[in-house]
Coordinates of C-alpha atoms in Angstrom, one line a residue:
M1 CA 70.5 124.8 60.5
A2 CA 67.4 123.1 61.8
T3 CA 67.6 120.7 64.7
G4 CA 65.3 117.9 65.8
F5 CA 64.6 119.2 69.3
E6 CA 61.1 120.3 68.2
D7 CA 60.2 116.6 68.2
S8 CA 62.0 116.0 71.5
S9 CA 60.3 114.8 74.7
Q10 CA 58.8 117.4 77.0
T11 CA 61.6 116.6 79.5
V12 CA 64.3 117.5 77.0
R13 CA 62.5 120.7 76.0
D14 CA 62.3 121.7 79.6
V15 CA 66.0 121.1 80.0
I16 CA 66.7 123.2 77.0
Q17 CA 64.9 126.1 78.7
K18 CA 67.3 125.8 81.6
S19 CA 70.5 125.7 79.4
K20 CA 72.6 128.0 77.3
L21 CA 73.2 127.2 73.6
I22 CA 76.9 126.5 72.8
S23 CA 76.5 125.5 69.1
E24 CA 73.5 124.8 66.8
G25 CA 74.7 121.5 65.6
P26 CA 73.2 119.0 64.9
P27 CA 73.5 117.9 67.6
A28 CA 72.7 121.2 69.2
R29 CA 75.0 121.6 72.2
Y30 CA 73.8 123.2 75.4
R31 CA 75.5 124.0 78.7
L32 CA 73.3 123.3 81.7
L33 CA 72.7 126.3 84.0
T34 CA 73.7 125.1 87.4
T35 CA 73.5 126.3 90.9
R36 CA 77.0 126.6 92.3
S37 CA 78.4 126.6 95.8
N38 CA 81.7 126.0 97.5
L39 CA 82.2 123.4 100.2
D40 CA 85.3 125.1 101.6
E41 CA 86.4 128.7 102.1
N42 CA 88.9 128.9 99.3
G43 CA 86.7 127.2 96.6
S44 CA 89.0 124.2 96.1
V45 CA 86.0 121.9 96.5
R46 CA 82.9 123.1 94.7
K47 CA 79.4 121.7 93.9
W48 CA 77.4 122.4 90.7
T49 CA 73.8 121.3 90.9
F50 CA 71.2 121.0 88.1
G51 CA 67.6 120.5 89.0
Q52 CA 66.0 119.7 92.4
R53 CA 66.2 116.5 94.2
D54 CA 63.0 114.6 95.2
V55 CA 63.4 112.6 98.4
K56 CA 62.1 109.6 96.5
M57 CA 65.1 109.7 94.2
Q58 CA 67.8 107.0 94.5
N59 CA 71.1 108.8 94.4
K60 CA 74.2 107.2 92.8
I61 CA 77.6 108.6 93.9
L62 CA 80.5 108.1 91.5
L63 CA 84.2 109.3 91.5
L64 CA 85.9 109.5 88.2
V65 CA 89.7 109.6 87.8
G66 CA 92.0 109.4 84.8
E67 CA 94.8 110.9 83.0
T68 CA 94.0 114.2 81.2
G69 CA 93.1 113.5 77.6
T70 CA 91.4 110.1 78.1
G71 CA 87.9 111.5 77.4
K72 CA 86.8 111.6 81.0
T73 CA 84.8 114.9 80.5
T74 CA 82.8 113.3 77.6
V75 CA 82.0 110.4 79.8
I76 CA 80.7 112.7 82.5
N77 CA 78.5 114.5 80.0
A78 CA 77.3 111.1 78.6
M79 CA 76.1 110.1 82.0
V80 CA 74.3 113.5 82.4
N81 CA 72.5 113.0 79.1
Y82 CA 71.6 109.5 80.1
I83 CA 70.0 110.6 83.4
L84 CA 68.2 113.4 81.6
G85 CA 66.7 110.9 79.2
V86 CA 68.2 112.3 76.0
K87 CA 67.9 110.1 72.9
F88 CA 69.8 110.1 69.6
T89 CA 66.8 111.4 67.7
D90 CA 66.5 114.4 70.0
E91 CA 69.6 115.8 68.2
V92 CA 70.8 117.6 71.3
W93 CA 73.7 117.2 73.7
F94 CA 73.9 118.7 77.2
E95 CA 77.1 119.5 79.0
I96 CA 77.5 120.2 82.7
T97 CA 81.3 120.8 82.5
E98 CA 82.9 124.0 81.6
E99 CA 85.5 122.5 79.1
G100 CA 84.7 123.0 75.5
G101 CA 82.5 125.9 74.2
D102 CA 83.2 126.7 70.5
N103 CA 86.7 125.3 71.0
H104 CA 85.4 122.0 72.5
M105 CA 88.1 120.0 70.7
S106 CA 90.9 121.8 72.4
D107 CA 93.8 119.8 73.8
Q108 CA 92.6 118.3 77.1
S109 CA 96.1 117.4 78.1
K110 CA 96.5 121.0 79.3
S111 CA 94.7 120.9 82.7
Q112 CA 93.0 124.0 83.7
T113 CA 92.3 123.5 87.4
T114 CA 93.0 121.4 90.4
E115 CA 89.7 121.9 92.1
I116 CA 87.4 119.0 92.9
T117 CA 84.1 119.5 91.3
V118 CA 81.0 117.7 92.5
Y119 CA 78.2 117.5 89.8
E120 CA 74.7 116.8 91.0
I121 CA 72.0 116.0 88.4
F122 CA 68.4 115.7 89.3
A123 CA 66.1 114.9 86.4
Q124 CA 62.3 115.2 86.5
D125 CA 60.5 111.9 86.0
N126 CA 63.8 109.9 86.6
P127 CA 63.9 107.9 89.9
I128 CA 67.7 107.9 89.8
C129 CA 69.7 111.0 90.4
L130 CA 73.5 111.3 90.1
T131 CA 76.4 112.8 92.0
I132 CA 79.7 112.7 90.1
I133 CA 83.0 113.6 91.7
D134 CA 85.4 114.9 89.1
T135 CA 89.2 115.1 89.8
P136 CA 90.6 117.3 87.0
G137 CA 94.3 117.8 87.1
Y138 CA 95.5 114.4 88.2
G139 CA 98.6 113.7 86.2
D140 CA 99.0 117.4 85.6
T141 CA 101.7 118.3 83.1
R142 CA 102.8 121.1 85.4
G143 CA 104.2 118.8 88.1
T144 CA 103.3 116.3 90.8
E145 CA 102.9 119.0 93.4
Y146 CA 99.5 119.8 91.8
D147 CA 98.4 116.2 92.4
Q148 CA 99.2 116.6 96.2
Q149 CA 96.5 119.3 96.3
I150 CA 94.0 117.0 94.6
A151 CA 94.5 114.5 97.5
E152 CA 94.0 117.3 100.0
N153 CA 90.8 118.4 98.3
L154 CA 89.4 114.9 98.3
Y155 CA 90.1 114.7 102.0
K156 CA 88.2 117.9 102.5
L157 CA 85.3 116.6 100.4
F158 CA 85.1 113.4 102.5
H159 CA 85.6 115.3 105.8
N160 CA 83.3 118.2 105.2
D161 CA 79.9 118.0 107.0
S162 CA 78.1 118.8 103.7
G163 CA 80.5 116.7 101.6
V164 CA 80.4 113.1 100.4
K165 CA 80.2 110.3 103.0
E166 CA 79.4 107.3 100.8
I167 CA 80.3 106.1 97.4
D168 CA 78.8 103.6 94.9
A169 CA 81.7 103.4 92.4
V170 CA 85.2 104.6 91.7
C171 CA 85.6 104.7 87.9
L172 CA 89.1 104.6 86.4
V173 CA 89.2 105.9 82.9
V174 CA 91.6 104.5 80.2
K175 CA 91.6 104.5 76.4
A176 CA 90.8 101.4 74.5
S177 CA 94.0 101.6 72.6
E178 CA 96.3 101.5 75.6
N179 CA 98.4 98.3 75.6
R180 CA 100.3 99.4 78.7
L181 CA 99.7 102.1 81.3
S182 CA 102.2 105.0 81.1
D183 CA 104.2 106.0 84.1
R184 CA 101.9 108.9 84.6
Q185 CA 98.8 106.7 84.5
Q186 CA 100.2 104.3 87.0
Y187 CA 101.2 107.3 89.2
I188 CA 97.6 108.6 88.9
F189 CA 95.9 105.3 89.9
D190 CA 98.5 104.6 92.6
A191 CA 98.0 108.0 94.1
L192 CA 94.2 107.8 94.1
L193 CA 93.8 104.2 95.2
S194 CA 96.3 104.5 98.0
L195 CA 93.8 107.0 99.6
F196 CA 91.1 104.4 99.9
G197 CA 90.4 101.7 102.5
K198 CA 90.4 98.0 101.7
D199 CA 86.6 97.8 101.7
I200 CA 86.4 99.8 98.5
E201 CA 88.0 97.3 96.1
N202 CA 84.7 95.8 94.9
N203 CA 83.4 99.3 94.0
I204 CA 86.3 100.0 91.5
V205 CA 85.4 99.6 87.9
I206 CA 87.1 100.5 84.6
F207 CA 85.6 102.9 82.0
I208 CA 87.2 102.2 78.6
T209 CA 86.9 105.2 76.3
H210 CA 87.3 105.8 72.5
S211 CA 86.0 102.3 72.0
A212 CA 84.8 100.9 68.6
G213 CA 82.7 98.3 70.4
L214 CA 85.3 95.5 70.1
P215 CA 86.7 93.5 73.0
P216 CA 89.1 95.9 74.8
T217 CA 91.9 93.3 75.0
N218 CA 94.8 95.8 75.1
A219 CA 93.3 98.0 77.8
L220 CA 92.3 95.0 80.0
N221 CA 95.7 93.5 79.7
A222 CA 97.3 96.8 80.6
I223 CA 95.1 97.0 83.7
K224 CA 95.9 93.5 84.8
K225 CA 99.6 93.9 84.1
A226 CA 99.7 97.0 86.3
G227 CA 98.0 95.1 89.1
I228 CA 95.2 97.6 89.4
L229 CA 92.7 96.4 92.1
C230 CA 89.1 96.4 90.9
R231 CA 85.9 94.5 90.8
K232 CA 85.9 91.3 88.6
N233 CA 83.1 90.1 86.3
K234 CA 81.9 86.5 85.9
G235 CA 84.8 85.8 83.6
N236 CA 87.2 87.0 86.3
E237 CA 88.1 90.0 84.1
P238 CA 88.2 93.6 85.4
E239 CA 84.6 94.9 85.4
H240 CA 84.6 97.3 82.5
F241 CA 82.2 99.5 80.5
L242 CA 82.7 100.8 76.9
F243 CA 82.3 104.4 75.7
N244 CA 83.0 105.7 72.2
N245 CA 83.3 109.5 72.9
C246 CA 81.7 110.6 69.6
Q247 CA 78.4 111.9 70.7
T248 CA 79.2 115.5 69.8
E249 CA 80.3 114.6 66.2
E250 CA 78.4 116.6 63.6
R251 CA 75.5 114.7 62.2
N252 CA 75.7 113.8 58.5
P253 CA 73.3 111.5 56.7
T254 CA 76.2 109.5 55.4
Y255 CA 77.4 108.6 58.9
N256 CA 74.2 108.8 61.0
S257 CA 73.7 105.1 61.2
I258 CA 77.2 104.7 62.6
L259 CA 76.7 107.5 65.0
Q260 CA 73.4 106.1 66.2
T261 CA 75.1 102.7 66.8
A262 CA 77.7 104.5 68.8
W263 CA 75.0 106.3 70.8
E264 CA 73.2 103.0 71.5
Q265 CA 76.5 101.5 72.7
M266 CA 76.8 104.3 75.2
E267 CA 73.3 103.7 76.4
N268 CA 73.8 100.0 76.7
S269 CA 77.0 100.5 78.7
L270 CA 75.3 102.9 81.1
N271 CA 72.3 100.6 81.4
D272 CA 74.7 97.8 82.5
F273 CA 76.7 100.1 84.7
F274 CA 73.8 101.5 86.7
S275 CA 72.2 98.1 87.0
S276 CA 75.5 96.9 88.6
L277 CA 75.2 99.6 91.3
K278 CA 73.3 97.7 94.0
E279 CA 72.2 99.7 97.0
E280 CA 73.7 97.2 99.4
N281 CA 77.2 97.6 97.8
R282 CA 77.4 101.3 98.6
K283 CA 80.4 101.9 100.9
S284 CA 80.9 104.4 103.7
L285 CA 84.0 106.6 103.2
E286 CA 84.8 106.5 106.9
Q287 CA 87.6 104.0 106.5
T288 CA 88.9 105.9 103.5
E289 CA 88.9 109.2 105.5
S290 CA 90.9 107.3 108.1
V291 CA 93.4 106.1 105.5
I292 CA 93.9 109.6 104.2
K293 CA 94.4 110.9 107.7
E294 CA 96.8 108.2 108.7
S295 CA 98.7 108.7 105.4
K296 CA 99.2 112.4 106.2
R297 CA 100.4 111.6 109.7
L298 CA 102.7 108.9 108.6
E299 CA 104.2 111.1 105.9
A300 CA 104.8 113.9 108.5
C301 CA 106.1 111.3 111.0
I302 CA 108.6 109.9 108.5
S303 CA 109.8 113.4 107.5
N304 CA 110.2 114.4 111.1
L305 CA 111.8 111.0 111.9
Q306 CA 114.4 111.5 109.2
E307 CA 115.3 114.9 110.4
R308 CA 115.6 113.8 114.0
I309 CA 117.7 110.7 113.2
D310 CA 119.9 112.9 111.1
F311 CA 120.3 115.3 114.0
V312 CA 121.0 112.4 116.4
E313 CA 123.6 110.9 114.1
R314 CA 125.4 114.3 113.7
K315 CA 125.3 114.9 117.4
R316 CA 126.7 111.4 118.0
E317 CA 129.6 112.3 115.7
E318 CA 130.1 115.6 117.6
L319 CA 130.2 113.8 121.0
S320 CA 132.6 111.2 119.6
Q321 CA 135.0 113.9 118.5
I322 CA 135.0 115.4 121.9
Q323 CA 135.6 112.0 123.5
K324 CA 138.6 111.5 121.3
V325 CA 139.9 115.0 122.2
L326 CA 139.7 114.3 125.9
E327 CA 141.5 111.0 125.4
E328 CA 144.3 112.6 123.4
N329 CA 144.8 115.4 125.9
R330 CA 144.7 113.4 129.1
E331 CA 148.0 114.7 130.4
K332 CA 147.2 118.3 129.6
I333 CA 144.0 118.0 131.5
K334 CA 145.9 116.6 134.5
R335 CA 148.2 119.5 134.5
N336 CA 145.3 121.9 134.2
E337 CA 146.7 123.3 130.9
N338 CA 144.5 125.0 128.4
F339 CA 144.6 123.7 124.8
T340 CA 142.8 124.2 121.5
F341 CA 140.9 121.6 119.5
T342 CA 138.5 121.5 116.5
V343 CA 135.1 119.9 116.6
T344 CA 132.2 119.7 114.1
K345 CA 129.3 121.5 115.9
C346 CA 125.7 120.4 115.2
Y347 CA 122.9 122.8 115.8
K348 CA 119.4 123.8 114.6
E349 CA 118.3 127.1 113.2
K350 CA 114.9 128.4 112.1
V351 CA 115.1 129.9 108.7
P352 CA 112.6 131.3 106.1
I353 CA 111.1 128.7 103.7
E354 CA 112.5 129.5 100.2
N355 CA 112.2 127.9 96.7
A356 CA 109.1 125.8 97.7
S357 CA 105.9 125.1 95.8
R358 CA 102.8 127.0 97.0
W359 CA 101.7 124.0 99.1
D360 CA 105.0 123.8 101.0
R361 CA 105.4 127.5 101.8
K362 CA 104.2 127.1 105.4
A363 CA 105.1 124.6 108.1
T364 CA 103.8 123.6 111.5
T365 CA 106.7 123.6 114.0
C366 CA 107.1 122.9 117.7
S367 CA 108.5 125.7 119.8
L368 CA 109.5 123.4 122.6
C369 CA 111.0 120.5 120.7
K370 CA 112.5 122.8 118.0
E371 CA 111.2 120.5 115.3
N372 CA 109.3 120.5 112.0
C373 CA 106.1 118.6 112.8
H374 CA 104.4 119.1 109.4
E375 CA 106.7 120.5 106.7
K376 CA 105.5 119.1 103.4
N377 CA 102.1 120.0 102.0
C378 CA 101.0 121.9 105.1
W379 CA 99.0 124.6 103.3
C380 CA 95.5 123.4 104.1
A381 CA 95.0 124.0 107.8
W382 CA 94.4 127.6 108.9
N383 CA 96.0 127.1 112.3
T384 CA 98.0 124.6 114.4
K385 CA 94.9 123.2 116.0
S386 CA 93.5 122.0 112.7
C387 CA 96.8 120.8 111.3
E388 CA 96.6 117.1 110.2
V389 CA 99.3 116.0 112.6
M390 CA 97.2 117.0 115.6
K391 CA 95.1 114.4 117.4
N392 CA 93.1 115.1 120.5
G393 CA 94.8 118.5 120.8
H394 CA 98.3 117.1 120.7
C395 CA 100.9 116.6 118.0
T396 CA 101.5 113.1 116.7
S397 CA 104.9 114.1 115.2
C398 CA 107.2 116.0 117.6
T399 CA 109.3 114.4 120.3
G400 CA 107.3 115.7 123.2
K401 CA 103.9 115.1 121.5
C402 CA 103.2 118.7 122.7
H403 CA 99.9 120.6 122.8
Y404 CA 98.9 122.4 119.7
T405 CA 99.3 125.8 121.6
K406 CA 103.1 125.1 121.7
H407 CA 103.2 125.0 118.0
V408 CA 103.4 127.7 115.3
K409 CA 102.3 127.7 111.7
E410 CA 104.4 130.1 109.6
D411 CA 106.7 130.4 106.6
K412 CA 109.7 129.2 108.5
K413 CA 111.2 125.8 109.4
Y414 CA 114.0 124.3 111.4
V415 CA 117.1 123.2 109.5
T416 CA 120.2 121.3 110.9
H417 CA 123.6 122.8 110.3
S418 CA 127.1 121.4 110.9
E419 CA 129.9 123.8 111.4
E420 CA 133.6 123.1 112.1
I421 CA 134.7 125.4 115.0
T422 CA 138.0 125.8 116.9
V423 CA 137.7 126.2 120.7
T424 CA 139.9 126.2 123.8
F425 CA 139.3 123.7 126.5
D426 CA 138.6 126.6 128.9
D427 CA 135.9 127.9 126.6
F428 CA 134.5 124.4 126.3
K429 CA 134.1 124.2 130.0
K430 CA 132.3 127.6 130.1
Q431 CA 129.9 126.3 127.5
Y432 CA 128.6 123.9 130.1
E433 CA 127.3 126.8 132.0
S434 CA 125.5 128.4 129.1
S435 CA 121.9 127.6 128.4
N436 CA 121.2 130.4 125.9
S437 CA 122.7 129.0 122.8
E438 CA 121.0 126.1 121.2
S439 CA 124.2 125.2 119.5
D440 CA 126.0 124.5 122.8
I441 CA 126.3 121.1 124.3
T442 CA 124.5 121.4 127.6
F443 CA 124.3 119.2 130.7
D444 CA 122.1 119.5 133.8
S445 CA 123.0 122.0 136.6
N446 CA 124.4 119.3 139.0
A447 CA 126.9 118.1 136.3
V448 CA 128.0 121.7 135.7
E449 CA 128.5 122.3 139.4
N450 CA 130.4 119.1 139.8
V451 CA 132.6 120.1 136.8
N452 CA 133.4 123.5 138.4
K453 CA 134.3 122.0 141.7
E454 CA 136.6 119.4 140.1
F455 CA 138.5 122.1 138.3
E456 CA 139.4 123.9 141.5
S457 CA 142.6 121.8 141.8
S458 CA 144.7 120.0 139.3
K459 CA 144.5 117.0 141.5
K460 CA 140.9 116.4 140.3
Q461 CA 141.5 116.8 136.6
E462 CA 141.5 113.1 135.8
E463 CA 138.2 112.7 137.7
E464 CA 136.8 115.6 135.7
K465 CA 137.8 114.0 132.4
T466 CA 136.2 110.7 133.5
G467 CA 133.0 112.5 134.5
I468 CA 132.8 114.3 131.1
E469 CA 133.4 111.1 129.2
K470 CA 130.7 109.3 131.3
R471 CA 128.3 112.1 130.5
L472 CA 129.1 111.9 126.8
K473 CA 128.5 108.2 126.8
E474 CA 125.2 108.7 128.6
D475 CA 124.2 111.2 125.9
L476 CA 125.2 108.8 123.1
T477 CA 123.1 106.0 124.8
K478 CA 120.2 108.4 125.2
N479 CA 120.4 109.4 121.5
E480 CA 120.4 105.7 120.4
K481 CA 117.4 105.1 122.6
E482 CA 115.6 108.0 121.1
K483 CA 116.4 106.7 117.6
A484 CA 115.0 103.3 118.6
E485 CA 111.8 104.9 119.9
L486 CA 111.3 106.9 116.7
V487 CA 111.7 103.8 114.6
E488 CA 109.1 102.0 116.8
E489 CA 106.7 104.9 116.5
A490 CA 107.0 104.9 112.7
Y491 CA 106.7 101.1 112.6
I492 CA 103.4 101.1 114.5
T493 CA 102.0 103.8 112.3
I494 CA 102.9 102.1 109.0
M495 CA 101.6 98.7 110.1
K496 CA 98.3 100.3 111.1
L497 CA 98.1 102.1 107.7
S498 CA 98.9 98.8 105.8
E499 CA 96.0 97.1 107.7
I500 CA 93.3 99.5 106.5
A501 CA 94.7 100.8 103.2
L502 CA 93.5 99.3 99.9
K503 CA 97.0 99.5 98.6
P504 CA 99.6 98.4 101.2
D505 CA 102.1 98.3 98.4
S506 CA 101.6 101.9 97.2
A507 CA 104.7 103.8 96.2
F508 CA 104.6 105.9 99.3
I509 CA 104.4 103.0 101.7
V510 CA 107.3 101.2 99.8
Q511 CA 109.4 104.4 100.1
C512 CA 108.7 104.4 103.9
L513 CA 109.7 100.7 104.1
D514 CA 113.0 101.4 102.3
F515 CA 113.8 104.0 104.9
L516 CA 112.6 102.1 108.0
I517 CA 114.0 98.6 107.4
P518 CA 117.7 99.5 107.8
R519 CA 116.9 101.8 110.7
A520 CA 115.1 99.0 112.5
E521 CA 118.1 96.7 111.9
E522 CA 120.5 99.4 113.2
T523 CA 118.5 99.8 116.4
G524 CA 118.3 96.1 117.1
K525 CA 114.5 95.9 116.2
L526 CA 115.1 92.7 114.1
N527 CA 111.5 91.5 114.5
Y528 CA 110.3 94.9 113.2
A529 CA 112.7 94.7 110.3
Q530 CA 111.5 91.2 109.4
K531 CA 107.8 92.2 109.5
L532 CA 108.6 95.3 107.4
R533 CA 110.4 93.1 104.8
E534 CA 107.4 90.8 104.7
L535 CA 105.2 93.9 104.0
K536 CA 107.5 94.8 101.2
N537 CA 107.4 91.3 99.7
I538 CA 105.2 92.3 96.8
H539 CA 104.5 90.7 93.4
P540 CA 106.9 91.5 90.5
E541 CA 104.2 93.4 88.6
S542 CA 103.5 95.5 91.7
Q543 CA 107.3 96.3 91.9
Q544 CA 107.2 97.4 88.3
R545 CA 104.3 99.7 89.0
V546 CA 106.1 101.1 92.0
N547 CA 109.2 101.7 89.9
A548 CA 107.0 103.5 87.2
V549 CA 105.3 105.6 89.8
M550 CA 108.6 106.6 91.4
A551 CA 110.1 107.4 87.9
Y552 CA 107.1 109.7 87.2
A553 CA 107.3 111.3 90.6
R554 CA 111.0 112.0 90.3
A555 CA 110.5 113.5 86.8
G556 CA 107.8 115.8 88.3
F557 CA 110.1 116.8 91.2
N558 CA 112.9 117.6 88.7
K559 CA 110.4 119.7 86.7
I560 CA 109.6 121.6 89.9
K561 CA 113.3 122.2 90.6
D562 CA 114.0 123.3 87.1
A563 CA 111.1 125.8 87.3
V564 CA 112.3 127.2 90.6
T565 CA 115.9 127.5 89.1
H566 CA 114.5 129.3 86.0
T567 CA 112.5 131.7 88.2
N568 CA 115.4 132.5 90.4
N569 CA 117.6 133.2 87.4
M570 CA 115.2 135.6 85.8

């Protein structure tokens, strides 16, 4: 079948020579031959470049995000054709993405990858060049753990020396027919926007796909109802641009006028969009990088805090049981009699990590504090020095804020166990002298020496009991103080994050608040609790979005557990 590219512009003919034919059409579909490179060692952030940049070109940097199946790939290729100067009469269509081929109408809801791909398009004779950051896989049907890797990859892109340091627009892609955002869509936008700093709000725009050119009332209402932060137009509506997604439809004389109108709609939308990208509105991603880094540290801090508080509370119960035993056996202790009692022992043990997703199979732990400093999503860093919880060479998570050399990154982590044991009072005394077992209750050497001396005669048994009780009370007080310090540390971190984050009401931050507020009240930090409650005082529509995000996240987590269970039963 003949095509019209013989009458195309010289620029389009040149591009055809640098492309591979996918289908003859019309329109004839071509895949651009790109130069490809990786921005990291494992290829999770990659760059595909078409053409060569002239220093006089004005580069526009865009990030596209949306649920799989919204037509995001077609929008990317539409922008590529726009930059290359392709017209409807050229009867050609260029694609830079790898989706499609002869089966280009395949189900896009089945995501193929979690890699971040940066597309660079440099067109001869066009003063504007384009950098598009594509985030395939967000809202992946395989589970939310895949989305965690997307966030990691974005951080690497922004952090890499040869990565992206500025951005002109963040483009959220939704279908024109949407009258409400699904839980997955709200999860996607919440997950992405919570990575950005406050200064990026005016750079967020809405791309509305599969549009017939009519006012996208349903989609705009869905965006507003979900409380999505974005730039507003003169009518105080979310700034939006329409795309019809039918550029690859086979040409037929009966429908050519309709298809040409659709093409012109695409061109008009892109004209308006690129005209809106003023050079002075470009934003540095320095604050966004800081938000991502603080989010990672906060998440690790909260996880570590929960484990330490749990250990403190179990240890308090153990010490309280011993106090009760001493009180009940006062007379026996006076007579220097041995007796047996039962206590629930609390101890930590390092065990292999099992039944975890590929991103949670390694953890950074502190050998001195015996703690998990970075347990969840700790797959990225190659060693402890480069782990996200490290700052200025020291850990921001563990109790001692120890140097990275005191840490280890491996497929093991600490877990807390409670075990009911029966011991004699004589054995209990001997445990004071033991420093080898982490499960033992240990006191300093002076206390041990004092205890031994006091047991030399029955006359001093009451004094000994009093001394042990005093020491136990000191330990309980110490534990409560440690808990209060941990709460304060988490409070400072979350308040700092809320100051710089675009979304201080993200689902993650709300989760942290739910955990911290009662702990702040328990430890007497009432002013902290009040400020945290004020931070959580969000609008009803925001609370609905948070609930939707959490519902989707829980569903994804259950899917992971079911998959693990199925694998283990095979």
